[in-house]
PDB file of C-alpha atoms in Angstrom:
ATOM      1  CA  ILE A   1       4.045  49.352 -34.668  1.00  0.00           C
ATOM      2  CA  GLY A   2       3.700  45.496 -33.942  1.00  0.00           C
ATOM      3  CA  ASN A   3       7.098  43.390 -34.576  1.00  0.00           C
ATOM      4  CA  PRO A   4       5.149  39.985 -34.503  1.00  0.00           C
ATOM      5  CA  PRO A   5       7.215  36.801 -33.073  1.00  0.00           C
ATOM      6  CA  TRP A   6       8.393  34.975 -36.720  1.00  0.00           C
ATOM      7  CA  ILE A   7       8.137  31.587 -35.821  1.00  0.00           C
ATOM      8  CA  LYS A   8       7.187  28.644 -37.793  1.00  0.00           C
ATOM      9  CA  ILE A   9       5.026  26.357 -36.193  1.00  0.00           C
ATOM     10  CA  THR A  10       6.496  23.151 -36.661  1.00  0.00           C
ATOM     11  CA  TRP A  11       7.488  20.027 -34.333  1.00  0.00           C
ATOM     12  CA  ASN A  12      11.411  19.427 -33.840  1.00  0.00           C
ATOM     13  CA  GLU A  13      11.827  16.256 -31.908  1.00  0.00           C
ATOM     14  CA  GLN A  14      15.257  17.225 -31.346  1.00  0.00           C
ATOM     15  CA  ASP A  15      15.053  20.019 -29.992  1.00  0.00           C
ATOM     16  CA  VAL A  16      12.701  18.667 -27.624  1.00  0.00           C
ATOM     17  CA  LEU A  17      15.113  15.301 -26.905  1.00  0.00           C
ATOM     18  CA  SER A  18      17.909  17.471 -26.568  1.00  0.00           C
ATOM     19  CA  GLU A  19      16.840  19.393 -23.912  1.00  0.00           C
ATOM     20  CA  ARG A  20      17.543  16.252 -21.498  1.00  0.00           C
ATOM     21  CA  GLN A  21      19.751  14.618 -23.747  1.00  0.00           C
ATOM     22  CA  PRO A  22      22.456  16.956 -25.705  1.00  0.00           C
ATOM     23  CA  LEU A  23      23.647  14.975 -27.659  1.00  0.00           C
ATOM     24  CA  PHE A  24      21.153  14.737 -29.877  1.00  0.00           C
ATOM     25  CA  ALA A  25      21.863  18.538 -30.207  1.00  0.00           C
ATOM     26  CA  VAL A  26      25.476  18.435 -29.785  1.00  0.00           C
ATOM     27  CA  LYS A  27      26.169  15.838 -32.189  1.00  0.00           C
ATOM     28  CA  LYS A  28      23.239  16.720 -35.030  1.00  0.00           C
ATOM     29  CA  MET A  29      22.440  13.880 -35.343  1.00  0.00           C
ATOM     30  CA  THR A  30      20.622  13.146 -39.112  1.00  0.00           C
ATOM     31  CA  ALA A  31      16.649  11.718 -38.915  1.00  0.00           C
ATOM     32  CA  ALA A  32      17.354   7.922 -39.011  1.00  0.00           C
ATOM     33  CA  GLN A  33      20.178   8.598 -36.141  1.00  0.00           C
ATOM     34  CA  THR A  34      17.246  10.209 -33.911  1.00  0.00           C
ATOM     35  CA  ASN A  35      15.156   7.159 -34.599  1.00  0.00           C
ATOM     36  CA  GLU A  36      17.616   4.824 -33.590  1.00  0.00           C
ATOM     37  CA  ARG A  37      18.326   6.520 -30.136  1.00  0.00           C
ATOM     38  CA  ARG A  38      14.480   7.655 -29.662  1.00  0.00           C
ATOM     39  CA  SER A  39      13.076   4.363 -28.343  1.00  0.00           C
ATOM     40  CA  THR A  40      15.722   4.117 -26.336  1.00  0.00           C
ATOM     41  CA  VAL A  41      16.224   7.923 -24.313  1.00  0.00           C
ATOM     42  CA  LEU A  42      11.998   7.700 -24.470  1.00  0.00           C
ATOM     43  CA  LYS A  43      12.245   4.876 -21.581  1.00  0.00           C
ATOM     44  CA  GLU A  44      13.487   7.323 -18.906  1.00  0.00           C
ATOM     45  CA  SER A  45       9.984   8.942 -17.720  1.00  0.00           C
ATOM     46  CA  ASP A  46      10.680  12.275 -16.992  1.00  0.00           C
ATOM     47  CA  ILE A  47      11.759  12.532 -20.915  1.00  0.00           C
ATOM     48  CA  TYR A  48       9.397  10.342 -22.372  1.00  0.00           C
ATOM     49  CA  ALA A  49       6.621  12.350 -20.185  1.00  0.00           C
ATOM     50  CA  LEU A  50       8.232  16.164 -21.424  1.00  0.00           C
ATOM     51  CA  TYR A  51       8.408  14.267 -25.235  1.00  0.00           C
ATOM     52  CA  PHE A  52       4.841  13.710 -25.292  1.00  0.00           C
ATOM     53  CA  SER A  53       3.725  16.706 -23.354  1.00  0.00           C
ATOM     54  CA  GLU A  54       5.376  19.474 -25.737  1.00  0.00           C
ATOM     55  CA  PHE A  55       3.943  17.409 -28.879  1.00  0.00           C
ATOM     56  CA  GLU A  56       0.935  17.540 -27.262  1.00  0.00           C
ATOM     57  CA  SER A  57       1.396  21.169 -27.230  1.00  0.00           C
ATOM     58  CA  MET A  58       2.668  21.945 -30.507  1.00  0.00           C
ATOM     59  CA  ALA A  59      -0.122  19.497 -32.061  1.00  0.00           C
ATOM     60  CA  GLY A  60      -2.754  21.591 -30.590  1.00  0.00           C
ATOM     61  CA  GLU A  61      -1.147  24.715 -31.822  1.00  0.00           C
ATOM     62  CA  GLN A  62      -0.841  24.110 -35.198  1.00  0.00           C
ATOM     63  CA  ASN A  63      -4.613  22.941 -34.850  1.00  0.00           C
ATOM     64  CA  PHE A  64      -5.640  25.760 -33.870  1.00  0.00           C
ATOM     65  CA  LEU A  65      -3.576  28.293 -36.346  1.00  0.00           C
ATOM     66  CA  ASN A  66      -4.533  26.014 -39.169  1.00  0.00           C
ATOM     67  CA  ALA A  67      -8.391  25.470 -38.441  1.00  0.00           C
ATOM     68  CA  VAL A  68     -10.398  27.832 -41.038  1.00  0.00           C
ATOM     69  CA  GLN A  69     -12.824  28.540 -38.933  1.00  0.00           C
ATOM     70  CA  ASN A  70      -9.976  30.531 -36.853  1.00  0.00           C
ATOM     71  CA  TYR A  71      -8.154  31.770 -39.537  1.00  0.00           C
ATOM     72  CA  PRO A  72      -9.446  31.979 -42.986  1.00  0.00           C
ATOM     73  CA  ASP A  73      -7.080  33.986 -44.364  1.00  0.00           C
ATOM     74  CA  LEU A  74      -4.395  32.173 -44.226  1.00  0.00           C
ATOM     75  CA  LYS A  75      -6.397  28.454 -45.832  1.00  0.00           C
ATOM     76  CA  GLY A  76      -3.697  26.579 -47.360  1.00  0.00           C
ATOM     77  CA  GLN A  77      -0.180  28.458 -46.125  1.00  0.00           C
ATOM     78  CA  GLN A  78       1.837  27.325 -43.814  1.00  0.00           C
ATOM     79  CA  THR A  79       1.536  28.653 -40.551  1.00  0.00           C
ATOM     80  CA  ASN A  80       4.027  31.322 -39.450  1.00  0.00           C
ATOM     81  CA  LEU A  81       3.269  33.251 -36.367  1.00  0.00           C
ATOM     82  CA  TYR A  82       3.532  36.428 -37.842  1.00  0.00           C
ATOM     83  CA  LYS A  83       1.020  35.874 -40.390  1.00  0.00           C
ATOM     84  CA  CYS A  84      -2.113  34.859 -37.985  1.00  0.00           C
ATOM     85  CA  PHE A  85      -0.815  38.982 -36.720  1.00  0.00           C
ATOM     86  CA  LEU A  86      -2.214  40.241 -39.625  1.00  0.00           C
ATOM     87  CA  PRO A  87      -6.194  39.030 -39.494  1.00  0.00           C
ATOM     88  CA  GLN A  88      -6.237  39.889 -36.239  1.00  0.00           C
ATOM     89  CA  ALA A  89      -5.445  43.226 -36.474  1.00  0.00           C
ATOM     90  CA  TRP A  90      -8.200  43.852 -39.219  1.00  0.00           C
ATOM     91  CA  MET A  91     -10.452  42.375 -36.817  1.00  0.00           C
ATOM     92  CA  TYR A  92      -9.734  43.979 -33.721  1.00  0.00           C
ATOM     93  CA  GLY A  93      -8.961  47.182 -34.678  1.00  0.00           C
ATOM     94  CA  SER A  94     -10.940  50.215 -35.796  1.00  0.00           C
ATOM     95  CA  SER A  95     -12.394  50.816 -39.136  1.00  0.00           C
ATOM     96  CA  VAL A  96     -10.381  54.017 -39.519  1.00  0.00           C
ATOM     97  CA  GLY A  97      -7.273  52.723 -37.761  1.00  0.00           C
ATOM     98  CA  ILE A  98      -3.942  52.114 -38.663  1.00  0.00           C
ATOM     99  CA  SER A  99      -2.101  49.106 -37.786  1.00  0.00           C
ATOM    100  CA  SER A 100       1.616  48.172 -38.927  1.00  0.00           C
ATOM    101  CA  PHE A 101       3.870  45.729 -38.805  1.00  0.00           C
ATOM    102  CA  ILE A 102       7.697  44.646 -39.345  1.00  0.00           C
ATOM    103  CA  HIS A 103       8.050  40.859 -40.935  1.00  0.00           C
ATOM    104  CA  PRO A 104       9.423  39.694 -43.403  1.00  0.00           C
ATOM    105  CA  ASP A 105       7.907  39.579 -47.471  1.00  0.00           C
ATOM    106  CA  GLY A 106       6.484  35.477 -47.130  1.00  0.00           C
ATOM    107  CA  VAL A 107       3.064  37.257 -47.289  1.00  0.00           C
ATOM    108  CA  PHE A 108       3.882  38.647 -50.449  1.00  0.00           C
ATOM    109  CA  ASP A 109       5.077  35.689 -52.449  1.00  0.00           C
ATOM    110  CA  ASP A 110       3.553  32.826 -50.862  1.00  0.00           C
ATOM    111  CA  PRO A 111       2.248  30.787 -53.499  1.00  0.00           C
ATOM    112  CA  LYS A 112      -0.788  29.794 -51.326  1.00  0.00           C
ATOM    113  CA  GLY A 113      -1.047  32.996 -49.792  1.00  0.00           C
ATOM    114  CA  GLY A 114      -3.721  34.657 -52.491  1.00  0.00           C
ATOM    115  CA  ILE A 115      -6.540  34.878 -50.041  1.00  0.00           C
ATOM    116  CA  LEU A 116      -4.636  36.407 -47.363  1.00  0.00           C
ATOM    117  CA  ARG A 117      -3.127  39.317 -50.281  1.00  0.00           C
ATOM    118  CA  GLU A 118      -6.931  39.774 -51.647  1.00  0.00           C
ATOM    119  CA  LYS A 119      -7.634  40.954 -48.043  1.00  0.00           C
ATOM    120  CA  LEU A 120      -3.928  42.558 -47.163  1.00  0.00           C
ATOM    121  CA  TYR A 121      -3.674  44.920 -50.969  1.00  0.00           C
ATOM    122  CA  PRO A 122      -6.399  47.663 -50.348  1.00  0.00           C
ATOM    123  CA  LYS A 123      -5.412  48.034 -46.586  1.00  0.00           C
ATOM    124  CA  LEU A 124      -1.907  48.532 -48.019  1.00  0.00           C
ATOM    125  CA  ARG A 125      -0.679  51.849 -47.332  1.00  0.00           C
ATOM    126  CA  TYR A 126       3.027  51.892 -47.038  1.00  0.00           C
ATOM    127  CA  HIS A 127       5.623  48.974 -47.856  1.00  0.00           C
ATOM    128  CA  PHE A 128       8.928  49.517 -46.829  1.00  0.00           C
ATOM    129  CA  LYS A 129      12.161  47.084 -46.990  1.00  0.00           C
ATOM    130  CA  PHE A 130      15.194  46.863 -44.324  1.00  0.00           C
ATOM    131  CA  GLN A 131      17.824  45.161 -44.807  1.00  0.00           C
ATOM    132  CA  ASN A 132      19.456  44.136 -41.224  1.00  0.00           C
ATOM    133  CA  GLY A 133      22.571  44.730 -40.549  1.00  0.00           C
ATOM    134  CA  ILE A 134      25.812  46.463 -40.196  1.00  0.00           C
ATOM    135  CA  PHE A 135      27.064  49.189 -42.607  1.00  0.00           C
TER     136      PHE A 135
END
């Protein structure tokens, strides 16, 4: 049983910029405000290096996870790490083995997830719904 990370792989420049300039997070700047201040902040060489290193890393992750040759069952879907675990479990697991994951229901209602569901439903034995919270 696994609980893969439920993380969408997206670029968020405010998060990166706020690592060295907390005002980007504290002030909850709009995209326009961030755009206005970005060039000034990027004049500092350490922030410039961090910014482009993070951007390059994020772009590489997105390209790998969205590449059809790596994850053909996820073609056209928004990148979310938990979805990547499903085809990996099917590929590396035994043909008689069982894998189970705790994950959101996005695989069942994603309008572009038909390819994944075609592979998922024949393998699905149980589907439980849980609600996080204190009762």
